[in-house]
Amino acid sequence: MHAVPSAGEGSLGDVEPSDANELTTALNNAIAAEDYQLAATLRDRLRQLSGGDAGPPADWQNLGIPSWLAERAEHIGYRFPTDVQRRAAKVICRGADAIIQSATGSGKTLAFAIPLLARLKYPPDAYPEDFQGPQLIIVVPTRELGVQTVMLIYQLFGGSVNAGIPGDPTNMFAYTGPRGIRVKGVLDKEEVLRAKNNGWLFASHVVVGTPQCLAELAASPNPFPLTACLKALAVDEVDAYPKDQKDSLEFVLGQACAQRKQLPKPQVVLVGATLPPEHVLDSYQQQGWVQDAVTLRVGRLGQVPAGLQHRYMVVDEPRKLILMCRQLRLDLAQQGEDTAPARVMVFVGSEEAARAAAMPLRSGLWAEHKVSVLLPHGEEPIQALHAFRDNKASFLLATPSAARGLDLPAVSHVYNMDPPEDSVAYLHRAGRAGRIGSPVKGIVTTLVTQEQVPELLAIAKELNLNLTELPQPPADALTDFEEGNIDTAKKTLDDLYNLL
């Protein structure tokens, strides 16, 4: 067993010394900050964990990724691949079908996206106009995750999501790869109609879509040639598709893998923090959709990101909102001056509950946070995601569907207004914090009634969590008035009015 470097050899600070994902994040951050002493210490520790004795951690180009794509990944903040990204690249780059299971927050999207993009044809070998349909399809369970995936690939293809800041390595002027390559999303009925009737997907290398939209796109009347030139298909969050999506997903897989003249079966990659039951995977293989697949399992099944703090508070149902706000204020008051600003996600059980809670929370947070509400339908999800990602909002109120796969930067606090339905749901909600690249580790707090406590404790036992019970935070307007804290007392009374 290797020893962690002592302070004299170079300190790891508060980085978990046995977590390869956390070490990789810290290594990328140290290099970006030009702290090369810390970077060397982290590099050596990663080398110890992998059993290697020489050489730096493998970068993207050493894994067989084209130089332009490897450089682009580095420029947008992913200098060194994580464990799952390294292992997946070696399999996917040689063209094998793959089934990948890795912890939430470990970088699964890049693990399949970068090596699959590396296998496509680009100018001058082939021009977009030479293809009737996309070379790569990525299937996602929700529109929210689809938007995020489109934006990630857009960046890898040279696009910039920031204003043109001089010298910014992520802007389009620093991109050295092929030009004129495109990624498009088919994530609602309007985009399906545009693709069928108005050439929305013309000359797109990559298409991202939900199963229903992709199935509708490929179906009569006026079917789009979705699979005519397909080289690869990836199914992200493969265990997350509810019953009403599974038929569409299997239709898309069947269409993609159907016999095609002069074209081999496309490469298929299935990815998730958890995987479907064995009989589902066996069925995929029997249908010929997945052939001789290499299965990669990275980390322990059901592993919650390292470094998260898990807490719960027993409250009466009507008081959950007010006590959540008080606890959040208490957490913020206890932070040090140098701590990064809090970024909070709160999960409620349904769209109706999210709409009902939004206005009281906007009133009750004392203008300390701008609240965005992430709902499953309409334009609001896109606006909410952009506002939270771009730091225009610091508090995101979300429904359970938003828990899957979303990689939102630097989430510091996750609150569950009820216990998740099972350990998998808890895993995905908690995984919005403590993600690869996040500078904060995160706190997960679940509010439960006395009757819900056994349910939460069973989840904690299954996930091997160290769960701490919190006392209810106090609030006494009369004491505040007596001590002269008039503003605080008024805010406490406002809480009672707005949140109860």
PDB file of N, CA, C and O in Angstrom, residues 88-149:
ATOM      1  N   ALA A  88     -12.377   3.993 -21.283  1.00  0.00           N
ATOM      2  CA  ALA A  88     -13.359   3.967 -22.364  1.00  0.00           C
ATOM      3  C   ALA A  88     -12.724   4.314 -23.703  1.00  0.00           C
ATOM      4  O   ALA A  88     -13.054   3.712 -24.734  1.00  0.00           O
ATOM      5  N   ALA A  89     -11.807   5.286 -23.707  1.00  0.00           N
ATOM      6  CA  ALA A  89     -11.185   5.704 -24.968  1.00  0.00           C
ATOM      7  C   ALA A  89     -10.443   4.551 -25.630  1.00  0.00           C
ATOM      8  O   ALA A  89     -10.494   4.379 -26.857  1.00  0.00           O
ATOM      9  N   LYS A  90      -9.773   3.735 -24.826  1.00  0.00           N
ATOM     10  CA  LYS A  90      -9.006   2.622 -25.386  1.00  0.00           C
ATOM     11  C   LYS A  90      -9.911   1.611 -26.077  1.00  0.00           C
ATOM     12  O   LYS A  90      -9.538   1.014 -27.090  1.00  0.00           O
ATOM     13  N   VAL A  91     -11.111   1.425 -25.539  1.00  0.00           N
ATOM     14  CA  VAL A  91     -12.055   0.470 -26.125  1.00  0.00           C
ATOM     15  C   VAL A  91     -12.776   1.081 -27.327  1.00  0.00           C
ATOM     16  O   VAL A  91     -12.841   0.481 -28.411  1.00  0.00           O
ATOM     17  N   ILE A  92     -13.308   2.287 -27.159  1.00  0.00           N
ATOM     18  CA  ILE A  92     -14.131   2.897 -28.201  1.00  0.00           C
ATOM     19  C   ILE A  92     -13.302   3.243 -29.432  1.00  0.00           C
ATOM     20  O   ILE A  92     -13.753   3.079 -30.572  1.00  0.00           O
ATOM     21  N   CYS A  93     -12.070   3.696 -29.235  1.00  0.00           N
ATOM     22  CA  CYS A  93     -11.244   4.096 -30.375  1.00  0.00           C
ATOM     23  C   CYS A  93     -10.898   2.923 -31.294  1.00  0.00           C
ATOM     24  O   CYS A  93     -10.566   3.128 -32.460  1.00  0.00           O
ATOM     25  N   ARG A  94     -10.975   1.713 -30.790  1.00  0.00           N
ATOM     26  CA  ARG A  94     -10.721   0.575 -31.674  1.00  0.00           C
ATOM     27  C   ARG A  94     -11.998   0.044 -32.323  1.00  0.00           C
ATOM     28  O   ARG A  94     -11.971  -0.968 -33.030  1.00  0.00           O
ATOM     29  N   GLY A  95     -13.136   0.713 -32.060  1.00  0.00           N
ATOM     30  CA  GLY A  95     -14.362   0.388 -32.768  1.00  0.00           C
ATOM     31  C   GLY A  95     -15.253  -0.628 -32.106  1.00  0.00           C
ATOM     32  O   GLY A  95     -16.270  -1.024 -32.681  1.00  0.00           O
ATOM     33  N   ALA A  96     -14.939  -1.054 -30.895  1.00  0.00           N
ATOM     34  CA  ALA A  96     -15.736  -2.079 -30.220  1.00  0.00           C
ATOM     35  C   ALA A  96     -17.003  -1.494 -29.630  1.00  0.00           C
ATOM     36  O   ALA A  96     -17.033  -0.345 -29.176  1.00  0.00           O
ATOM     37  N   ASP A  97     -18.096  -2.295 -29.616  1.00  0.00           N
ATOM     38  CA  ASP A  97     -19.261  -1.933 -28.824  1.00  0.00           C
ATOM     39  C   ASP A  97     -18.851  -1.935 -27.354  1.00  0.00           C
ATOM     40  O   ASP A  97     -17.969  -2.693 -26.934  1.00  0.00           O
ATOM     41  N   ALA A  98     -19.514  -1.079 -26.551  1.00  0.00           N
ATOM     42  CA  ALA A  98     -19.111  -0.957 -25.145  1.00  0.00           C
ATOM     43  C   ALA A  98     -20.321  -0.726 -24.260  1.00  0.00           C
ATOM     44  O   ALA A  98     -21.300  -0.081 -24.660  1.00  0.00           O
ATOM     45  N   ILE A  99     -20.245  -1.266 -23.055  1.00  0.00           N
ATOM     46  CA  ILE A  99     -21.215  -1.015 -21.992  1.00  0.00           C
ATOM     47  C   ILE A  99     -20.427  -0.449 -20.815  1.00  0.00           C
ATOM     48  O   ILE A  99     -19.541  -1.117 -20.281  1.00  0.00           O
ATOM     49  N   ILE A 100     -20.717   0.813 -20.440  1.00  0.00           N
ATOM     50  CA  ILE A 100     -19.882   1.533 -19.476  1.00  0.00           C
ATOM     51  C   ILE A 100     -20.711   1.908 -18.265  1.00  0.00           C
ATOM     52  O   ILE A 100     -21.743   2.569 -18.386  1.00  0.00           O
ATOM     53  N   GLN A 101     -20.263   1.480 -17.102  1.00  0.00           N
ATOM     54  CA  GLN A 101     -20.888   1.867 -15.837  1.00  0.00           C
ATOM     55  C   GLN A 101     -19.845   2.576 -14.987  1.00  0.00           C
ATOM     56  O   GLN A 101     -18.764   2.051 -14.720  1.00  0.00           O
ATOM     57  N   SER A 102     -20.167   3.822 -14.578  1.00  0.00           N
ATOM     58  CA  SER A 102     -19.245   4.594 -13.750  1.00  0.00           C
ATOM     59  C   SER A 102     -20.044   5.556 -12.897  1.00  0.00           C
ATOM     60  O   SER A 102     -21.157   5.954 -13.248  1.00  0.00           O
ATOM     61  N   ALA A 103     -19.465   5.943 -11.774  1.00  0.00           N
ATOM     62  CA  ALA A 103     -20.176   6.756 -10.788  1.00  0.00           C
ATOM     63  C   ALA A 103     -20.649   8.070 -11.386  1.00  0.00           C
ATOM     64  O   ALA A 103     -20.025   8.638 -12.294  1.00  0.00           O
ATOM     65  N   THR A 104     -21.762   8.566 -10.851  1.00  0.00           N
ATOM     66  CA  THR A 104     -22.247   9.877 -11.261  1.00  0.00           C
ATOM     67  C   THR A 104     -21.194  10.933 -10.950  1.00  0.00           C
ATOM     68  O   THR A 104     -20.519  10.884  -9.914  1.00  0.00           O
ATOM     69  N   GLY A 105     -21.009  11.874 -11.872  1.00  0.00           N
ATOM     70  CA  GLY A 105     -20.010  12.923 -11.671  1.00  0.00           C
ATOM     71  C   GLY A 105     -18.605  12.546 -12.058  1.00  0.00           C
ATOM     72  O   GLY A 105     -17.674  13.318 -11.848  1.00  0.00           O
ATOM     73  N   SER A 106     -18.414  11.340 -12.662  1.00  0.00           N
ATOM     74  CA  SER A 106     -17.055  10.887 -12.985  1.00  0.00           C
ATOM     75  C   SER A 106     -16.608  11.258 -14.392  1.00  0.00           C
ATOM     76  O   SER A 106     -15.484  10.952 -14.776  1.00  0.00           O
ATOM     77  N   GLY A 107     -17.481  11.914 -15.165  1.00  0.00           N
ATOM     78  CA  GLY A 107     -17.100  12.326 -16.511  1.00  0.00           C
ATOM     79  C   GLY A 107     -17.518  11.342 -17.586  1.00  0.00           C
ATOM     80  O   GLY A 107     -16.816  11.177 -18.590  1.00  0.00           O
ATOM     81  N   LYS A 108     -18.693  10.718 -17.434  1.00  0.00           N
ATOM     82  CA  LYS A 108     -19.127   9.688 -18.384  1.00  0.00           C
ATOM     83  C   LYS A 108     -19.408  10.246 -19.767  1.00  0.00           C
ATOM     84  O   LYS A 108     -19.148   9.582 -20.775  1.00  0.00           O
ATOM     85  N   THR A 109     -19.970  11.459 -19.852  1.00  0.00           N
ATOM     86  CA  THR A 109     -20.329  12.001 -21.166  1.00  0.00           C
ATOM     87  C   THR A 109     -19.096  12.150 -22.055  1.00  0.00           C
ATOM     88  O   THR A 109     -19.080  11.718 -23.207  1.00  0.00           O
ATOM     89  N   LEU A 110     -18.045  12.742 -21.515  1.00  0.00           N
ATOM     90  CA  LEU A 110     -16.806  12.859 -22.286  1.00  0.00           C
ATOM     91  C   LEU A 110     -16.178  11.499 -22.549  1.00  0.00           C
ATOM     92  O   LEU A 110     -15.483  11.317 -23.557  1.00  0.00           O
ATOM     93  N   ALA A 111     -16.422  10.536 -21.651  1.00  0.00           N
ATOM     94  CA  ALA A 111     -15.833   9.207 -21.805  1.00  0.00           C
ATOM     95  C   ALA A 111     -16.273   8.547 -23.105  1.00  0.00           C
ATOM     96  O   ALA A 111     -15.499   7.830 -23.740  1.00  0.00           O
ATOM     97  N   PHE A 112     -17.523   8.784 -23.518  1.00  0.00           N
ATOM     98  CA  PHE A 112     -17.945   8.227 -24.813  1.00  0.00           C
ATOM     99  C   PHE A 112     -17.898   9.256 -25.927  1.00  0.00           C
ATOM    100  O   PHE A 112     -17.635   8.925 -27.081  1.00  0.00           O
ATOM    101  N   ALA A 113     -18.130  10.537 -25.605  1.00  0.00           N
ATOM    102  CA  ALA A 113     -18.251  11.536 -26.662  1.00  0.00           C
ATOM    103  C   ALA A 113     -16.931  11.774 -27.391  1.00  0.00           C
ATOM    104  O   ALA A 113     -16.887  11.770 -28.635  1.00  0.00           O
ATOM    105  N   ILE A 114     -15.839  11.976 -26.660  1.00  0.00           N
ATOM    106  CA  ILE A 114     -14.577  12.309 -27.320  1.00  0.00           C
ATOM    107  C   ILE A 114     -14.068  11.164 -28.203  1.00  0.00           C
ATOM    108  O   ILE A 114     -13.731  11.386 -29.377  1.00  0.00           O
ATOM    109  N   PRO A 115     -14.001   9.910 -27.713  1.00  0.00           N
ATOM    110  CA  PRO A 115     -13.529   8.857 -28.621  1.00  0.00           C
ATOM    111  C   PRO A 115     -14.472   8.586 -29.793  1.00  0.00           C
ATOM    112  O   PRO A 115     -14.010   8.234 -30.883  1.00  0.00           O
ATOM    113  N   LEU A 116     -15.789   8.753 -29.605  1.00  0.00           N
ATOM    114  CA  LEU A 116     -16.693   8.571 -30.745  1.00  0.00           C
ATOM    115  C   LEU A 116     -16.512   9.691 -31.770  1.00  0.00           C
ATOM    116  O   LEU A 116     -16.517   9.451 -32.986  1.00  0.00           O
ATOM    117  N   LEU A 117     -16.339  10.922 -31.306  1.00  0.00           N
ATOM    118  CA  LEU A 117     -16.075  12.026 -32.240  1.00  0.00           C
ATOM    119  C   LEU A 117     -14.768  11.795 -32.985  1.00  0.00           C
ATOM    120  O   LEU A 117     -14.641  12.166 -34.164  1.00  0.00           O
ATOM    121  N   ALA A 118     -13.813  11.173 -32.317  1.00  0.00           N
ATOM    122  CA  ALA A 118     -12.520  10.904 -32.957  1.00  0.00           C
ATOM    123  C   ALA A 118     -12.647   9.930 -34.128  1.00  0.00           C
ATOM    124  O   ALA A 118     -11.790   9.911 -35.017  1.00  0.00           O
ATOM    125  N   ARG A 119     -13.701   9.122 -34.161  1.00  0.00           N
ATOM    126  CA  ARG A 119     -13.847   8.089 -35.182  1.00  0.00           C
ATOM    127  C   ARG A 119     -14.661   8.570 -36.392  1.00  0.00           C
ATOM    128  O   ARG A 119     -14.805   7.823 -37.364  1.00  0.00           O
ATOM    129  N   LEU A 120     -15.181   9.790 -36.357  1.00  0.00           N
ATOM    130  CA  LEU A 120     -15.968  10.297 -37.481  1.00  0.00           C
ATOM    131  C   LEU A 120     -15.052  10.812 -38.588  1.00  0.00           C
ATOM    132  O   LEU A 120     -13.860  11.034 -38.394  1.00  0.00           O
ATOM    133  N   LYS A 121     -15.641  11.013 -39.752  1.00  0.00           N
ATOM    134  CA  LYS A 121     -14.899  11.569 -40.889  1.00  0.00           C
ATOM    135  C   LYS A 121     -15.172  13.060 -40.985  1.00  0.00           C
ATOM    136  O   LYS A 121     -16.314  13.515 -40.861  1.00  0.00           O
ATOM    137  N   TYR A 122     -14.102  13.825 -41.237  1.00  0.00           N
ATOM    138  CA  TYR A 122     -14.196  15.276 -41.298  1.00  0.00           C
ATOM    139  C   TYR A 122     -13.499  15.772 -42.557  1.00  0.00           C
ATOM    140  O   TYR A 122     -12.701  15.054 -43.168  1.00  0.00           O
ATOM    141  N   PRO A 123     -13.772  17.040 -42.953  1.00  0.00           N
ATOM    142  CA  PRO A 123     -13.018  17.614 -44.073  1.00  0.00           C
ATOM    143  C   PRO A 123     -11.515  17.606 -43.756  1.00  0.00           C
ATOM    144  O   PRO A 123     -11.143  17.802 -42.590  1.00  0.00           O
ATOM    145  N   PRO A 124     -10.673  17.350 -44.744  1.00  0.00           N
ATOM    146  CA  PRO A 124     -10.996  17.189 -46.170  1.00  0.00           C
ATOM    147  C   PRO A 124     -11.290  15.742 -46.577  1.00  0.00           C
ATOM    148  O   PRO A 124     -11.525  15.489 -47.753  1.00  0.00           O
ATOM    149  N   ASP A 125     -11.263  14.783 -45.635  1.00  0.00           N
ATOM    150  CA  ASP A 125     -11.545  13.394 -46.005  1.00  0.00           C
ATOM    151  C   ASP A 125     -12.986  13.214 -46.454  1.00  0.00           C
ATOM    152  O   ASP A 125     -13.280  12.396 -47.328  1.00  0.00           O
ATOM    153  N   ALA A 126     -13.890  13.936 -45.836  1.00  0.00           N
ATOM    154  CA  ALA A 126     -15.298  13.883 -46.218  1.00  0.00           C
ATOM    155  C   ALA A 126     -15.955  15.179 -45.755  1.00  0.00           C
ATOM    156  O   ALA A 126     -15.653  15.680 -44.664  1.00  0.00           O
ATOM    157  N   TYR A 127     -16.834  15.713 -46.578  1.00  0.00           N
ATOM    158  CA  TYR A 127     -17.507  16.970 -46.258  1.00  0.00           C
ATOM    159  C   TYR A 127     -18.935  16.692 -45.792  1.00  0.00           C
ATOM    160  O   TYR A 127     -19.543  15.688 -46.192  1.00  0.00           O
ATOM    161  N   PRO A 128     -19.479  17.574 -44.939  1.00  0.00           N
ATOM    162  CA  PRO A 128     -20.824  17.333 -44.406  1.00  0.00           C
ATOM    163  C   PRO A 128     -21.869  17.091 -45.488  1.00  0.00           C
ATOM    164  O   PRO A 128     -22.784  16.282 -45.309  1.00  0.00           O
ATOM    165  N   GLU A 129     -21.731  17.777 -46.613  1.00  0.00           N
ATOM    166  CA  GLU A 129     -22.712  17.642 -47.680  1.00  0.00           C
ATOM    167  C   GLU A 129     -22.680  16.265 -48.340  1.00  0.00           C
ATOM    168  O   GLU A 129     -23.593  15.894 -49.083  1.00  0.00           O
ATOM    169  N   ASP A 130     -21.621  15.481 -48.047  1.00  0.00           N
ATOM    170  CA  ASP A 130     -21.521  14.137 -48.612  1.00  0.00           C
ATOM    171  C   ASP A 130     -22.415  13.135 -47.902  1.00  0.00           C
ATOM    172  O   ASP A 130     -22.599  12.013 -48.383  1.00  0.00           O
ATOM    173  N   PHE A 131     -22.987  13.514 -46.750  1.00  0.00           N
ATOM    174  CA  PHE A 131     -23.745  12.570 -45.936  1.00  0.00           C
ATOM    175  C   PHE A 131     -25.232  12.916 -45.947  1.00  0.00           C
ATOM    176  O   PHE A 131     -25.622  14.073 -45.817  1.00  0.00           O
ATOM    177  N   GLN A 132     -26.058  11.869 -46.106  1.00  0.00           N
ATOM    178  CA  GLN A 132     -27.502  12.072 -46.058  1.00  0.00           C
ATOM    179  C   GLN A 132     -27.997  12.302 -44.632  1.00  0.00           C
ATOM    180  O   GLN A 132     -29.014  12.972 -44.426  1.00  0.00           O
ATOM    181  N   GLY A 133     -27.330  11.704 -43.683  1.00  0.00           N
ATOM    182  CA  GLY A 133     -27.730  11.825 -42.283  1.00  0.00           C
ATOM    183  C   GLY A 133     -26.509  11.909 -41.405  1.00  0.00           C
ATOM    184  O   GLY A 133     -25.367  11.935 -41.878  1.00  0.00           O
ATOM    185  N   PRO A 134     -26.696  11.955 -40.098  1.00  0.00           N
ATOM    186  CA  PRO A 134     -25.566  12.115 -39.168  1.00  0.00           C
ATOM    187  C   PRO A 134     -24.684  10.873 -39.124  1.00  0.00           C
ATOM    188  O   PRO A 134     -25.123   9.758 -39.401  1.00  0.00           O
ATOM    189  N   GLN A 135     -23.436  11.081 -38.716  1.00  0.00           N
ATOM    190  CA  GLN A 135     -22.538   9.957 -38.475  1.00  0.00           C
ATOM    191  C   GLN A 135     -22.658   9.430 -37.042  1.00  0.00           C
ATOM    192  O   GLN A 135     -22.324   8.281 -36.770  1.00  0.00           O
ATOM    193  N   LEU A 136     -23.112  10.285 -36.126  1.00  0.00           N
ATOM    194  CA  LEU A 136     -23.232   9.898 -34.717  1.00  0.00           C
ATOM    195  C   LEU A 136     -24.572  10.368 -34.176  1.00  0.00           C
ATOM    196  O   LEU A 136     -24.958  11.522 -34.369  1.00  0.00           O
ATOM    197  N   ILE A 137     -25.287   9.451 -33.498  1.00  0.00           N
ATOM    198  CA  ILE A 137     -26.516   9.779 -32.769  1.00  0.00           C
ATOM    199  C   ILE A 137     -26.265   9.548 -31.291  1.00  0.00           C
ATOM    200  O   ILE A 137     -25.710   8.515 -30.890  1.00  0.00           O
ATOM    201  N   ILE A 138     -26.659  10.516 -30.467  1.00  0.00           N
ATOM    202  CA  ILE A 138     -26.587  10.368 -29.009  1.00  0.00           C
ATOM    203  C   ILE A 138     -28.009  10.446 -28.467  1.00  0.00           C
ATOM    204  O   ILE A 138     -28.713  11.439 -28.683  1.00  0.00           O
ATOM    205  N   VAL A 139     -28.445   9.387 -27.794  1.00  0.00           N
ATOM    206  CA  VAL A 139     -29.791   9.315 -27.229  1.00  0.00           C
ATOM    207  C   VAL A 139     -29.728   9.718 -25.764  1.00  0.00           C
ATOM    208  O   VAL A 139     -28.876   9.238 -25.010  1.00  0.00           O
ATOM    209  N   VAL A 140     -30.642  10.607 -25.359  1.00  0.00           N
ATOM    210  CA  VAL A 140     -30.691  11.104 -23.974  1.00  0.00           C
ATOM    211  C   VAL A 140     -32.117  10.974 -23.448  1.00  0.00           C
ATOM    212  O   VAL A 140     -33.073  11.031 -24.223  1.00  0.00           O
ATOM    213  N   PRO A 141     -32.292  10.814 -22.122  1.00  0.00           N
ATOM    214  CA  PRO A 141     -33.643  10.624 -21.596  1.00  0.00           C
ATOM    215  C   PRO A 141     -34.453  11.899 -21.433  1.00  0.00           C
ATOM    216  O   PRO A 141     -35.681  11.846 -21.375  1.00  0.00           O
ATOM    217  N   THR A 142     -33.788  13.062 -21.341  1.00  0.00           N
ATOM    218  CA  THR A 142     -34.516  14.307 -21.090  1.00  0.00           C
ATOM    219  C   THR A 142     -34.012  15.420 -22.006  1.00  0.00           C
ATOM    220  O   THR A 142     -32.880  15.411 -22.476  1.00  0.00           O
ATOM    221  N   ARG A 143     -34.886  16.373 -22.209  1.00  0.00           N
ATOM    222  CA  ARG A 143     -34.520  17.532 -23.011  1.00  0.00           C
ATOM    223  C   ARG A 143     -33.379  18.310 -22.364  1.00  0.00           C
ATOM    224  O   ARG A 143     -32.477  18.806 -23.040  1.00  0.00           O
ATOM    225  N   GLU A 144     -33.430  18.419 -21.014  1.00  0.00           N
ATOM    226  CA  GLU A 144     -32.399  19.179 -20.307  1.00  0.00           C
ATOM    227  C   GLU A 144     -31.013  18.599 -20.563  1.00  0.00           C
ATOM    228  O   GLU A 144     -30.058  19.324 -20.860  1.00  0.00           O
ATOM    229  N   LEU A 145     -30.897  17.279 -20.433  1.00  0.00           N
ATOM    230  CA  LEU A 145     -29.613  16.635 -20.676  1.00  0.00           C
ATOM    231  C   LEU A 145     -29.217  16.760 -22.143  1.00  0.00           C
ATOM    232  O   LEU A 145     -28.038  16.916 -22.470  1.00  0.00           O
ATOM    233  N   GLY A 146     -30.207  16.723 -23.036  1.00  0.00           N
ATOM    234  CA  GLY A 146     -29.922  16.898 -24.458  1.00  0.00           C
ATOM    235  C   GLY A 146     -29.310  18.248 -24.767  1.00  0.00           C
ATOM    236  O   GLY A 146     -28.339  18.355 -25.526  1.00  0.00           O
ATOM    237  N   VAL A 147     -29.870  19.301 -24.180  1.00  0.00           N
ATOM    238  CA  VAL A 147     -29.324  20.651 -24.390  1.00  0.00           C
ATOM    239  C   VAL A 147     -27.882  20.717 -23.902  1.00  0.00           C
ATOM    240  O   VAL A 147     -27.001  21.263 -24.576  1.00  0.00           O
ATOM    241  N   GLN A 148     -27.630  20.154 -22.724  1.00  0.00           N
ATOM    242  CA  GLN A 148     -26.268  20.165 -22.182  1.00  0.00           C
ATOM    243  C   GLN A 148     -25.307  19.421 -23.091  1.00  0.00           C
ATOM    244  O   GLN A 148     -24.166  19.871 -23.320  1.00  0.00           O
ATOM    245  N   THR A 149     -25.725  18.279 -23.618  1.00  0.00           N
ATOM    246  CA  THR A 149     -24.857  17.477 -24.484  1.00  0.00           C
ATOM    247  C   THR A 149     -24.566  18.209 -25.793  1.00  0.00           C
ATOM    248  O   THR A 149     -23.424  18.202 -26.273  1.00  0.00           O
TER     249      THR A 149
END
